[in-house]
Coordinates of C-alpha atoms (C1' of nucleotides) in Angstrom, one line a residue:
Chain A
X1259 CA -7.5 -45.4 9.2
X1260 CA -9.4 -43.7 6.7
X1261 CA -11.4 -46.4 5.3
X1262 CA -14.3 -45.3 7.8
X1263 CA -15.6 -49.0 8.0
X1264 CA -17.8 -48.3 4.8
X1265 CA -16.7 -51.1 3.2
X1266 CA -15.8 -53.1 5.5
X1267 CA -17.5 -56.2 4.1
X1268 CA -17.3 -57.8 0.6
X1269 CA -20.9 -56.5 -1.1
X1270 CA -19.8 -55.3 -3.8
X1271 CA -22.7 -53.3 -4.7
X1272 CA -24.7 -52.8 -1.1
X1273 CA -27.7 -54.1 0.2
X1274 CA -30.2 -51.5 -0.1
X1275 CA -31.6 -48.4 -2.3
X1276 CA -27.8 -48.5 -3.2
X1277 CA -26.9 -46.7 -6.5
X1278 CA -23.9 -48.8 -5.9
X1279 CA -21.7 -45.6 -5.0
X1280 CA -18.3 -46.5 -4.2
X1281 CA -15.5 -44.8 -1.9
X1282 CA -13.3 -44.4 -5.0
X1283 CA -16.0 -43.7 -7.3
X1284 CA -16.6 -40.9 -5.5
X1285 CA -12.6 -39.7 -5.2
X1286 CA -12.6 -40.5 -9.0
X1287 CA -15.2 -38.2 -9.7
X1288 CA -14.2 -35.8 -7.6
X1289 CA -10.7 -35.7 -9.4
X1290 CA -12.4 -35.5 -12.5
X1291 CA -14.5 -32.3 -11.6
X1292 CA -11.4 -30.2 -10.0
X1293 CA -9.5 -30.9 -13.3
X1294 CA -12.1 -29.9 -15.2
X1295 CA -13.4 -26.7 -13.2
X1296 CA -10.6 -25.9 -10.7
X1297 CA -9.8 -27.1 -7.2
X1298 CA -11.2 -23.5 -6.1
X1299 CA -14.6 -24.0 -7.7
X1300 CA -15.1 -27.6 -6.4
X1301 CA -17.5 -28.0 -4.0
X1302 CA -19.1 -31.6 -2.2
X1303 CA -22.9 -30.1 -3.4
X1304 CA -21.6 -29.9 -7.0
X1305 CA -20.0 -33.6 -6.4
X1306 CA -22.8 -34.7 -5.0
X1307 CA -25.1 -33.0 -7.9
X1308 CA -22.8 -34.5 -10.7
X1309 CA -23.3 -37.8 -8.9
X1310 CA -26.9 -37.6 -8.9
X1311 CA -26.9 -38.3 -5.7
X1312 CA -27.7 -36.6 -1.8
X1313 CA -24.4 -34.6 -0.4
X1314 CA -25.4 -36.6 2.3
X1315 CA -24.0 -39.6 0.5
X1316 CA -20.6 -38.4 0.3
X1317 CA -20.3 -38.1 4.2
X1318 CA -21.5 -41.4 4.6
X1319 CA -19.3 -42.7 2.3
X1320 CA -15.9 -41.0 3.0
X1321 CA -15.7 -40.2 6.3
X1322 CA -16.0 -36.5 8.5
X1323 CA -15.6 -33.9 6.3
X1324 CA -14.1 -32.2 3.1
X1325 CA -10.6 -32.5 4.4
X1326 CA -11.0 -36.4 4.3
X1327 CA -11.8 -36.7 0.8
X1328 CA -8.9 -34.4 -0.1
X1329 CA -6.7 -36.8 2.0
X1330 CA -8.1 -39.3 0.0
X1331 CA -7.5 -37.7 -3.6
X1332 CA -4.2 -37.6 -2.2
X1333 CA -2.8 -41.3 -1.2
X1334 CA -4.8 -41.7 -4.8
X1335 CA -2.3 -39.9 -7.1
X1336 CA 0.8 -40.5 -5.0
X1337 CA 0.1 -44.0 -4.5
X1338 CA 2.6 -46.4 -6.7
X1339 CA 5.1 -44.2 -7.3
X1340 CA 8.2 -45.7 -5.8
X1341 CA 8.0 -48.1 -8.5
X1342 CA 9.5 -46.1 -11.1
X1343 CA 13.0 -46.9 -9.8
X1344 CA 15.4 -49.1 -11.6
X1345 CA 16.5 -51.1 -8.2
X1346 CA 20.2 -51.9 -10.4
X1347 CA 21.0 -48.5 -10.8
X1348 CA 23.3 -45.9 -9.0
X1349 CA 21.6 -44.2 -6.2
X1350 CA 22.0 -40.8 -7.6
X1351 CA 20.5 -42.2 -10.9
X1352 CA 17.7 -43.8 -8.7
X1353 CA 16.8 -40.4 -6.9
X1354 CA 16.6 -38.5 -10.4
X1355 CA 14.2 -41.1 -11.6
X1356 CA 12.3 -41.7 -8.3
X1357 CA 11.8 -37.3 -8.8
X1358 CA 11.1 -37.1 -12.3
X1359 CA 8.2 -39.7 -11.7
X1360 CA 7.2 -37.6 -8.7
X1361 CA 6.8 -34.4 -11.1
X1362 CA 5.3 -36.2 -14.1
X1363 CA 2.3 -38.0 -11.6
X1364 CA 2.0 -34.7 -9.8
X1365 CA 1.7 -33.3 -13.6
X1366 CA -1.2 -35.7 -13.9
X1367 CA -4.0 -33.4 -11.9
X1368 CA -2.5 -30.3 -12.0
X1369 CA -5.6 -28.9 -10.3
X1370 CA -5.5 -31.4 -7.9
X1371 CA -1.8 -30.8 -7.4
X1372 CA -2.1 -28.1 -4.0
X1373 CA -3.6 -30.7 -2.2
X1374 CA -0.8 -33.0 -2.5
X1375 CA 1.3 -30.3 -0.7
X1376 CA -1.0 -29.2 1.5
X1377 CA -1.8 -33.7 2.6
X1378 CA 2.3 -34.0 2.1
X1379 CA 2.2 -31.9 5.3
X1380 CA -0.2 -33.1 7.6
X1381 CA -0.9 -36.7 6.8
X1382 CA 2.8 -37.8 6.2
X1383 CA 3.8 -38.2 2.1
X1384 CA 0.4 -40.7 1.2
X1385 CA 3.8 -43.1 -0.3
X1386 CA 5.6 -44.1 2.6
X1387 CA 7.6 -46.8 -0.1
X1388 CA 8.4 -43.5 -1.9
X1389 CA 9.7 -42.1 0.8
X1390 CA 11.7 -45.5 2.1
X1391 CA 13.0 -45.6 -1.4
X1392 CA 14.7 -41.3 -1.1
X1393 CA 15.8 -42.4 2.3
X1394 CA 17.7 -45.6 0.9
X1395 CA 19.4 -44.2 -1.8
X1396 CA 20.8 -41.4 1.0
X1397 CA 21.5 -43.8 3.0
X1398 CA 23.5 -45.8 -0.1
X1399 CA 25.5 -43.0 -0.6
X1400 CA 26.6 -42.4 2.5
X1401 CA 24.8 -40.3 4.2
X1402 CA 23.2 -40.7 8.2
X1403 CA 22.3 -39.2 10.7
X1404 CA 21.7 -35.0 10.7
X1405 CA 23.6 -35.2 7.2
X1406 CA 20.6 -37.6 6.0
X1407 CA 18.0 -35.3 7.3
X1408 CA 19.3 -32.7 5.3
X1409 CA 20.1 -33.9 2.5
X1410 CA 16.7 -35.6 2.8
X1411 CA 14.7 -32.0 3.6
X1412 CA 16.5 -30.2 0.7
X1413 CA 15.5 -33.3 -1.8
X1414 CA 11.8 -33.2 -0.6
X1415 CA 11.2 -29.2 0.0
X1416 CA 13.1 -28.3 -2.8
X1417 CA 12.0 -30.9 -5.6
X1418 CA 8.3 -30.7 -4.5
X1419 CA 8.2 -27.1 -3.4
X1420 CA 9.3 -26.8 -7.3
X1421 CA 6.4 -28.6 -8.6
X1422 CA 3.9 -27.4 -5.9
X1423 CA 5.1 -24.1 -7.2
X1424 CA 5.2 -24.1 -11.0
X1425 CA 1.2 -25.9 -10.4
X1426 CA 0.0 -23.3 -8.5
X1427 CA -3.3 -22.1 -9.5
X1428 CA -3.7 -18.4 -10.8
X1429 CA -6.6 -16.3 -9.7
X1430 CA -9.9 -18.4 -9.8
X1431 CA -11.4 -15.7 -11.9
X1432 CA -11.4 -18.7 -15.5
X1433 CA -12.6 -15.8 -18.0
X1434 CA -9.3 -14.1 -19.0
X1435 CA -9.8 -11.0 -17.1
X1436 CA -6.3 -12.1 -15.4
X1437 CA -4.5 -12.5 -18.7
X1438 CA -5.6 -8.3 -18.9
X1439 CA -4.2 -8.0 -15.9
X1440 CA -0.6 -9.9 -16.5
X1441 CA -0.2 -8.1 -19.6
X1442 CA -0.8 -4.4 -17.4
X1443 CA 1.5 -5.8 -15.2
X1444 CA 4.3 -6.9 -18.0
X1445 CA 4.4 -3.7 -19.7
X1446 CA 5.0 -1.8 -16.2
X1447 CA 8.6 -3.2 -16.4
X1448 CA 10.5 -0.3 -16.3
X1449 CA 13.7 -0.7 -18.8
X1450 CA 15.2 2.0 -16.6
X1451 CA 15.1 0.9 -13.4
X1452 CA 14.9 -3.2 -14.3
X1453 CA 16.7 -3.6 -17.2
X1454 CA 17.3 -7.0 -17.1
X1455 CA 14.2 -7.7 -15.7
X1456 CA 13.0 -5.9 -19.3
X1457 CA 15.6 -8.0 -21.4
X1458 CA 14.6 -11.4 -20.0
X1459 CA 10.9 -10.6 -20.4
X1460 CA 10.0 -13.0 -23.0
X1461 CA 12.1 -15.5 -21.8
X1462 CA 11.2 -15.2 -18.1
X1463 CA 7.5 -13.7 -18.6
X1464 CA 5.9 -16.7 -19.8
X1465 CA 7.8 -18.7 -17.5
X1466 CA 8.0 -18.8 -13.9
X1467 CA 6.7 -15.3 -12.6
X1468 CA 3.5 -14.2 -14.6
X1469 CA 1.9 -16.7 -16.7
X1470 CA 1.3 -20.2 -16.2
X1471 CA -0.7 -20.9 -19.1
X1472 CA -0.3 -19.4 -22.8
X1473 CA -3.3 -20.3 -24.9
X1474 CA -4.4 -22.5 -22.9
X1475 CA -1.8 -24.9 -22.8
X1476 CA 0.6 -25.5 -19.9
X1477 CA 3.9 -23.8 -20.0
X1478 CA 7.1 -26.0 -19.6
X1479 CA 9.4 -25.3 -16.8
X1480 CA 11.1 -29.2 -17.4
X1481 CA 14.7 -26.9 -18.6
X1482 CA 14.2 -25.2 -14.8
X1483 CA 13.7 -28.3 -13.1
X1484 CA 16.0 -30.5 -14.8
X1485 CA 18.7 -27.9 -14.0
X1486 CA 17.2 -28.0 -10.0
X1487 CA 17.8 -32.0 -10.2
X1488 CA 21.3 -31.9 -11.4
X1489 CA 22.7 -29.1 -8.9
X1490 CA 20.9 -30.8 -6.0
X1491 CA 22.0 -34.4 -7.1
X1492 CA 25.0 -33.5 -8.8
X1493 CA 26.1 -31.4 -5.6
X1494 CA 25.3 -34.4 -3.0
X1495 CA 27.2 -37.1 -5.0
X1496 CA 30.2 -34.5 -4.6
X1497 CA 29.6 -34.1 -0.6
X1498 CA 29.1 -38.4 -0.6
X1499 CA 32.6 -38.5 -2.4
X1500 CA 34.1 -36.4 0.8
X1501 CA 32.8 -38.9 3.3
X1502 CA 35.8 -40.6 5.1
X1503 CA 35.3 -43.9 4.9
X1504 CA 32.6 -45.4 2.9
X1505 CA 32.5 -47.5 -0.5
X1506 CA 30.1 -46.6 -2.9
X1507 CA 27.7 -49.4 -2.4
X1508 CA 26.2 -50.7 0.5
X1509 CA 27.4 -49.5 4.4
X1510 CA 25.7 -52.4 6.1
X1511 CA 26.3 -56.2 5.6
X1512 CA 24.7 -55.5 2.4
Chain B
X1500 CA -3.8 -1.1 -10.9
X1501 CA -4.9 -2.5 -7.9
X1502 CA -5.9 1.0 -6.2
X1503 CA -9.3 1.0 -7.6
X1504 CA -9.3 4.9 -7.3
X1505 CA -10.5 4.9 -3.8
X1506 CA -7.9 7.0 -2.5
X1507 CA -6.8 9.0 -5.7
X1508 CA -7.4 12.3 -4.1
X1509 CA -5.3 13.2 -0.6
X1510 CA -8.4 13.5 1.8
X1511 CA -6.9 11.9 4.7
X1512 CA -9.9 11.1 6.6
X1513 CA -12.5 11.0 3.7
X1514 CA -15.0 13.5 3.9
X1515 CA -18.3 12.1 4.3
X1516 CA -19.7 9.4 7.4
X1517 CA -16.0 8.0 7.3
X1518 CA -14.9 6.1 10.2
X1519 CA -11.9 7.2 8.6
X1520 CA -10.9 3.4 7.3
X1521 CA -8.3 3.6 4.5
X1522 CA -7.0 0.7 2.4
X1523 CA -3.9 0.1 4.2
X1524 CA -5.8 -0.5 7.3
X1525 CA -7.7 -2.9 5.9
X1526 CA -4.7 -4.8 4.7
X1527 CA -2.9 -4.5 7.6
X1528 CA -6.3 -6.2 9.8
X1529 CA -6.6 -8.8 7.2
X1530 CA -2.9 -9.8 8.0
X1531 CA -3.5 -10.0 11.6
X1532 CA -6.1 -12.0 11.6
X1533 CA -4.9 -14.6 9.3
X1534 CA -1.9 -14.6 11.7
X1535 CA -4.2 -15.1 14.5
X1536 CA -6.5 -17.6 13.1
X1537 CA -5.2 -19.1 10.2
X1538 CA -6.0 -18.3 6.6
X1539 CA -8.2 -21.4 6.0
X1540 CA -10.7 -19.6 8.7
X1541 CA -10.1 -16.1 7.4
X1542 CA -13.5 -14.2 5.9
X1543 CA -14.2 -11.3 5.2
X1544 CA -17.2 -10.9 7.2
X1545 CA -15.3 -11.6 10.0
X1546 CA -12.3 -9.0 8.9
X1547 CA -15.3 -6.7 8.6
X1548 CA -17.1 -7.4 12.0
X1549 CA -13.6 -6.8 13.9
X1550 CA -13.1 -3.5 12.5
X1551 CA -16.5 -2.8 13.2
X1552 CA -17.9 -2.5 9.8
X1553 CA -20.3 -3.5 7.4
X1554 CA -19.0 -6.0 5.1
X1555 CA -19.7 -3.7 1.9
X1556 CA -16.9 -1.4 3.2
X1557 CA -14.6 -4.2 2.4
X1558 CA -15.3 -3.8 -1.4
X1559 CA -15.7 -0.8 -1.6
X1560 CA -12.3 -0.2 -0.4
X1561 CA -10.3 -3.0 -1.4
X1562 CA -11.8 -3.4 -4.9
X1563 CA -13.8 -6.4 -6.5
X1564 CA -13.3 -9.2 -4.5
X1565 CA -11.3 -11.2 -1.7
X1566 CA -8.9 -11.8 -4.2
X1567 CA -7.9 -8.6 -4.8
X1568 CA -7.6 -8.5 -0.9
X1569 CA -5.1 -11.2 -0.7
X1570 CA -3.1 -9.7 -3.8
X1571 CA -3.0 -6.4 -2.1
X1572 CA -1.6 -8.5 1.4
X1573 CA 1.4 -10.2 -1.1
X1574 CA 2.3 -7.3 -2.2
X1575 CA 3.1 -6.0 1.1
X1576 CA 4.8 -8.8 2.5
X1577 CA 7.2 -8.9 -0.4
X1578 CA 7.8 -5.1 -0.3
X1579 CA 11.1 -3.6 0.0
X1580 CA 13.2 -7.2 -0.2
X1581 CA 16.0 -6.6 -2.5
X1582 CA 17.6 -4.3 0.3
X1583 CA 18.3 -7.2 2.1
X1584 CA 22.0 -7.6 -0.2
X1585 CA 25.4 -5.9 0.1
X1586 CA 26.2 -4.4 -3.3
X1587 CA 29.7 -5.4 -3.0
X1588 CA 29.8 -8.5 -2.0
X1589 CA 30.3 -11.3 -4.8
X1590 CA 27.2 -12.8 -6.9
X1591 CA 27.0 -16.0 -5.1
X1592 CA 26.8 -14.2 -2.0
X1593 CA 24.6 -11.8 -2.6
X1594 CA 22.2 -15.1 -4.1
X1595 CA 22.9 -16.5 -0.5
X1596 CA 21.8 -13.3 1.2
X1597 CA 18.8 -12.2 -1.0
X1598 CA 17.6 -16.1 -0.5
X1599 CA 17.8 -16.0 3.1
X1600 CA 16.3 -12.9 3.0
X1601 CA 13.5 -14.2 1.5
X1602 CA 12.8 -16.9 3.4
X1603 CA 13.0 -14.8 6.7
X1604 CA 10.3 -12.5 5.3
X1605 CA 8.4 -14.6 4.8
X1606 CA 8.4 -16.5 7.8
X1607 CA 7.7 -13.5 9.7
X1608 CA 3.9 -13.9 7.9
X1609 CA 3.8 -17.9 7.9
X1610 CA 0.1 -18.3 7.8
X1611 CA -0.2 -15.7 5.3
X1612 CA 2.5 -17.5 3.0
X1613 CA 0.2 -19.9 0.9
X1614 CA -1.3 -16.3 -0.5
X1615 CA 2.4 -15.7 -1.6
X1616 CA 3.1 -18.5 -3.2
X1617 CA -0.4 -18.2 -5.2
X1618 CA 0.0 -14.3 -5.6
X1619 CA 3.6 -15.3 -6.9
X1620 CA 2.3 -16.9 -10.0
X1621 CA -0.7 -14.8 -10.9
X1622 CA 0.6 -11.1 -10.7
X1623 CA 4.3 -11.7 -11.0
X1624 CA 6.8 -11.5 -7.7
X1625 CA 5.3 -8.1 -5.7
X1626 CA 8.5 -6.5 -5.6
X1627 CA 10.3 -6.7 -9.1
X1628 CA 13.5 -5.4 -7.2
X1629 CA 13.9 -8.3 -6.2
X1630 CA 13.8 -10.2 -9.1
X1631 CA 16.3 -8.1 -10.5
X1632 CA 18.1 -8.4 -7.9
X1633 CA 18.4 -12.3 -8.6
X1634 CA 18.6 -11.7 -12.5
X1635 CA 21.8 -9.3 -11.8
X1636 CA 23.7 -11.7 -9.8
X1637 CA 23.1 -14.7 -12.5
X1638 CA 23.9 -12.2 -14.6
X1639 CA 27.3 -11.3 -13.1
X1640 CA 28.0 -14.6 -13.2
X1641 CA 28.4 -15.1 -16.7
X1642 CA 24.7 -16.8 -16.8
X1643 CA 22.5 -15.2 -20.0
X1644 CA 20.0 -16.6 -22.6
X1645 CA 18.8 -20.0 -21.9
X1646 CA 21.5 -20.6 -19.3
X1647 CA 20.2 -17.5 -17.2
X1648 CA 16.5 -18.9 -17.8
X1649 CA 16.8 -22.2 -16.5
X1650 CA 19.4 -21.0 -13.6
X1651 CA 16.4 -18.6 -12.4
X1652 CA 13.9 -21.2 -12.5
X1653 CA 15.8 -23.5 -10.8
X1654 CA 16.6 -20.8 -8.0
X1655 CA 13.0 -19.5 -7.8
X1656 CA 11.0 -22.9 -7.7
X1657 CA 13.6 -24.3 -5.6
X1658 CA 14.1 -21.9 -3.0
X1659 CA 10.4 -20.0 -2.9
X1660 CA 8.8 -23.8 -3.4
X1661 CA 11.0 -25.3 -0.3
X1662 CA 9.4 -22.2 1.8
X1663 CA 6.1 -22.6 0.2
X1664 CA 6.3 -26.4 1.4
X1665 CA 7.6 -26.1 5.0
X1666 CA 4.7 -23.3 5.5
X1667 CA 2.2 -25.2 3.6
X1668 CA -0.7 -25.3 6.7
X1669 CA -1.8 -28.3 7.9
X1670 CA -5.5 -29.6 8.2
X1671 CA -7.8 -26.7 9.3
X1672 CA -8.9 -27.9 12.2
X1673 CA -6.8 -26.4 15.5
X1674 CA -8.1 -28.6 17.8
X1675 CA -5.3 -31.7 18.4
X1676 CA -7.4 -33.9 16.3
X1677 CA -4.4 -33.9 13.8
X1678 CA -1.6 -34.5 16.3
X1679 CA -3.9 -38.1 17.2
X1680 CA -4.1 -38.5 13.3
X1681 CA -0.4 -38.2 13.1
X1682 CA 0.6 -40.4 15.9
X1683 CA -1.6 -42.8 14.3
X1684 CA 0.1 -42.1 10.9
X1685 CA 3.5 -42.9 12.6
X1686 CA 2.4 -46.2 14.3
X1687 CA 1.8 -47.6 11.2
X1688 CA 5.3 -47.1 9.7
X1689 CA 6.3 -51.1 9.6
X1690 CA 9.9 -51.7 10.5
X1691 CA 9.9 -54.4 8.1
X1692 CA 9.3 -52.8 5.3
X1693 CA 10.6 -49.6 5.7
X1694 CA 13.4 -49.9 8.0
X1695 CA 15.0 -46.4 6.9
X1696 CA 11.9 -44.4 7.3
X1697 CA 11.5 -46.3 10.6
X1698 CA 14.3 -45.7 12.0
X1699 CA 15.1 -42.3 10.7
X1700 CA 11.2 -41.2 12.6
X1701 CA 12.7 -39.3 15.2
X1702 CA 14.8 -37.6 13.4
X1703 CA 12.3 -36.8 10.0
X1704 CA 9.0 -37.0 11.5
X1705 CA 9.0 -33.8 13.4
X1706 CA 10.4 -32.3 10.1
X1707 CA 9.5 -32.5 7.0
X1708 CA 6.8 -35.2 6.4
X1709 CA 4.2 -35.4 9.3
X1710 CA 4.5 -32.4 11.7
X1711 CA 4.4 -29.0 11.1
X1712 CA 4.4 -27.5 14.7
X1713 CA 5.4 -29.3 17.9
X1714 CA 4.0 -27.9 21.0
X1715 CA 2.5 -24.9 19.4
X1716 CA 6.1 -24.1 18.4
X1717 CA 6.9 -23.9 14.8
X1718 CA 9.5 -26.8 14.0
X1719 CA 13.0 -25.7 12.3
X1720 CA 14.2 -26.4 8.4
X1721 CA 16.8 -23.8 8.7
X1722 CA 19.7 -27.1 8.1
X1723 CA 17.5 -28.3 4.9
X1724 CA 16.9 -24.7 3.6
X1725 CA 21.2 -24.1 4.3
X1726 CA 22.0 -27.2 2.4
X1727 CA 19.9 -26.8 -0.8
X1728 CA 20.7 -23.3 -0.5
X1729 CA 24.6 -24.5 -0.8
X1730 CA 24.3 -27.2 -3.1
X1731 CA 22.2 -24.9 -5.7
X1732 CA 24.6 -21.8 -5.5
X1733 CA 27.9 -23.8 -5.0
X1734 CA 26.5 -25.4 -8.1
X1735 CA 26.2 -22.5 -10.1
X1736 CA 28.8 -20.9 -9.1
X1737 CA 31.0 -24.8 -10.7
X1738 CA 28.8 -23.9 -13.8
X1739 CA 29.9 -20.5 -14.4
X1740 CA 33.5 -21.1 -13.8
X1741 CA 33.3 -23.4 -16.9
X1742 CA 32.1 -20.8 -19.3
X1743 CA 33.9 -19.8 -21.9
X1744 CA 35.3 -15.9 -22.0
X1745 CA 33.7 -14.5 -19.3
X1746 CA 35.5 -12.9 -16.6
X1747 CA 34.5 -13.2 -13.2
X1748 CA 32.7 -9.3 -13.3
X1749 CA 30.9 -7.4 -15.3
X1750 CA 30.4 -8.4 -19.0
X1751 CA 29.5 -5.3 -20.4
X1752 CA 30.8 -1.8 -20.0
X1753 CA 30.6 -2.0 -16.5
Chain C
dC1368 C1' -41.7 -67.6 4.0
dG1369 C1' -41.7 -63.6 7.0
dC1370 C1' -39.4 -60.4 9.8
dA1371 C1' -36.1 -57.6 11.8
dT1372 C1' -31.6 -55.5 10.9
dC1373 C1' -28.9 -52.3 9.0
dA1374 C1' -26.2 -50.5 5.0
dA1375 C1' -27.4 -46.8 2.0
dT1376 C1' -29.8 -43.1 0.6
dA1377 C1' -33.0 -38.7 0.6
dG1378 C1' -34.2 -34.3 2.2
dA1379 C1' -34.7 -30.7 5.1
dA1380 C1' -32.5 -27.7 8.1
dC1381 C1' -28.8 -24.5 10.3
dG1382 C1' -25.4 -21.2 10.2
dA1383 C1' -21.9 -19.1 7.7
dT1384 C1' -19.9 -17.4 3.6
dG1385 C1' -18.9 -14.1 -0.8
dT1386 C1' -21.1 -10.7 -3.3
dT1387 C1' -24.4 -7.2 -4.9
dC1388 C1' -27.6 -3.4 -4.5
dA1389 C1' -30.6 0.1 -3.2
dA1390 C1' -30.7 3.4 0.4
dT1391 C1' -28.6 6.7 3.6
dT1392 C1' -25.3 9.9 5.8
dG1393 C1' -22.7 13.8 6.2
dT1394 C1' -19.0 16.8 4.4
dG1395 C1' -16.8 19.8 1.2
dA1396 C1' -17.4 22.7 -2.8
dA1397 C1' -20.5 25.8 -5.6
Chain D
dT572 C1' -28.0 27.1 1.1
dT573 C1' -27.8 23.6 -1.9
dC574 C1' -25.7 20.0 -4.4
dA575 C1' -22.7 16.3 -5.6
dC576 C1' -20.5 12.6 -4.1
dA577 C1' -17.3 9.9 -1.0
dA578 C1' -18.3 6.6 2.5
dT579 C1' -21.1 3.6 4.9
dT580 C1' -25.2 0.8 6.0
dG581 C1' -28.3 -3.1 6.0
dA582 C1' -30.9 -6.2 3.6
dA583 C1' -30.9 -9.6 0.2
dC584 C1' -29.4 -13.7 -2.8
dA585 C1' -27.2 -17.8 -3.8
dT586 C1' -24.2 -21.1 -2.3
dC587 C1' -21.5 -23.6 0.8
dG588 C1' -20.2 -27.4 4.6
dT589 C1' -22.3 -30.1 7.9
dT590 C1' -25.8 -32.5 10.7
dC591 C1' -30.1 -34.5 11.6
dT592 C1' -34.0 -37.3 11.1
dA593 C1' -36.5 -40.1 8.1
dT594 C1' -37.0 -43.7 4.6
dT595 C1' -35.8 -47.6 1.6
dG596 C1' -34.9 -52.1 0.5
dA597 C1' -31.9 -56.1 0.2
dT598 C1' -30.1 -59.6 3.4
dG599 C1' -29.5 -63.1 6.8
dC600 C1' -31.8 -65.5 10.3
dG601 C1' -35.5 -68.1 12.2

DNA sequence: CGCATCAATAGAACGATGTTCAATTGTGAA
DNA sequence: TTCACAATTGAACATCGTTCTATTGATGCG
């Protein structure tokens, strides 16, 4: 499942002409160099080259191909994440925190952060305690059945389509030949035909639909997505209060 | 912008050893055979060898690079969206119809989506009808300043991220090595310690978490899309009836 | 103590990719 | 006719993912 049998037994540090390369030295490293250069400009030679070491190596260590190690990267960042929960606390309060602490280790590796959608997809959420943990404050509130799965699919797809969104890389080009080309694009807005389009420009420019980084530094969307959280959770809470017959607490024998 | 002067002047058919290949045809191959064979296996000496070209064409046509290629594909996609609303209906509605719109656009391209959501952030929406369409309708609703800007955030990254997500491709390979993978994945989900997630496997695992098509088929998440599509606009919509002196129309002149 | 095993590495090789560049072609204009 | 130049070619370069066949050297066993 993943592990590859690599290290299988307990030597620590191999038998042979090891360098004493490690599965998770080798994801480690390879988060390090997509934050630092981009997840477009990583490649396993370049790994492998930073490592010192034969791109051999990293097949031998983590399994097939490319697609493995991302899967790996992966279950790395999203691994411990249902613990951010306060077990005593409301269910609606529980999902806000269990989502904020989704975004903020997403927020992490924002280079990374594409593969997380991407594995989210085909290898199941790496967490499956963080999904247990959604699904039981649903289920606390009342929800089953189709009306869980919804609920459930517009938590997930909305919440993480937001932060897979707002992280989404810009052209791979890093030498500010795009920032030439936002600012061409900005001062095409027609007041005439978009005027409030025009109006909200600085507001909206910087934000969500052109830029995603201003000197350098990330831009905040936090306002966008706290607003997102409260009309999703907000708006369930009000559907939970409709159910017929449920207390607030627990549905089972508890 | 983006036309790289290749077809400034109106000679149809070029006017030299042309096959006669024109910048829209390009686009238009490209888009068909990422539909065919998937984006992650899309180059462009392959784009070139099926129309029978040498891959310097490409450039020469298209501009720079393959990212200019993909920009020019988003832009079509997203062309000619903000039709998609009745005028006179009401704000929320027209929200409701533009989103759905959106999302059915989309899907008519889904292999080609993951350039959207990319192309999104980097040279601002395609079509800025359509983002005035959104602004408009916020707008109408007595939304401005701050407000407006975190209500169109929330919309955006919400609604484009939950279509982003459910399109987001799988691994690359198409060869029913995942769908053993995923089986796999779902035999490990331990009734005992996730007795939600277990049980709720038939219902979620074809959705949102581990499969993405089901006998070639693409798998539905209209009911997730309807209900954060509800809960985000019925939301609003409890928001702006709160605000202060606004009546329900136009604030200005009208 | 010696030897065979085998984890762990190196290095070369293959095909494919994105991109560039120096030719070449043929048409429309002078 | 001649010239400029849009349009296309083909070769070339560097890089990539992946696989294959060695080689190395510690380790457990006899």
């Amino acid at each position: 499942m993943g592990t590859t049998e690599s290290q299988r037994g307990r030597t620590p540090r191999g038998r042979a002409a090891s360098i004493g390369l490690s599965r998770a030295q080798i994801v480690a490293a390879a988060v390090a160099q997509i934050e630092a250069k981009g997840l477009a400009a990583f490649s396993l030679r370049e790994l492998a080259r930073s490592l010192g070491v034969s791109p051999a190596v990293i097949y031998w260590h983590v399994g097939g191909a490319k697609e493995d190690l991302f899967a790996a990267i992966a279950a790395t960042i999203t691994g411990g994440l249902a613990e951010a929960q306060d077990p005593s606390a409301i269910w609606t309060e529980r999902l806000r925190q269990v989502f904020h602490a989704y975004r903020a280790s997403v927020h992490c590796h924002p280079k990374v952060s594409p593969l997380l959608g991407a594995q989210m997809k085909s290898n199941g959420v790496a967490s499956l305690d963080w999904i247990e943990t959604v699904l039981v404050a649903l289920a606390e509130g009342g929800f089953e059945g189709d009306a869980l799965r919804d609920a459930f699919n517009a938590l997930i797809g909305g919440l993480c389509g937001f932060v897979t969104m707002e992280l989404a890389p810009g052209p791979a080009s890093e030498d500010g030949a795009w920032e030439e080309r936002v600012a061409q694009r900005m001062a095409e807005v027609d007041p005439k035909t978009h005027p409030l389009t025009h109006a909200a420009l600085p507001q909206l420019a910087n934000r969500i639909f052109v830029l995603r980084w201003q000197n350098g530094a990330q831009v905040s969307y936090d306002d966008g997505y706290a607003v997102l959280l409260d009309l999703l959770i907000d708006g369930l809470a009000a559907r939970a209060a409709n159910f017929p017959n449920t207390s607030p607490a627990e549905p089972k024998h508890g």
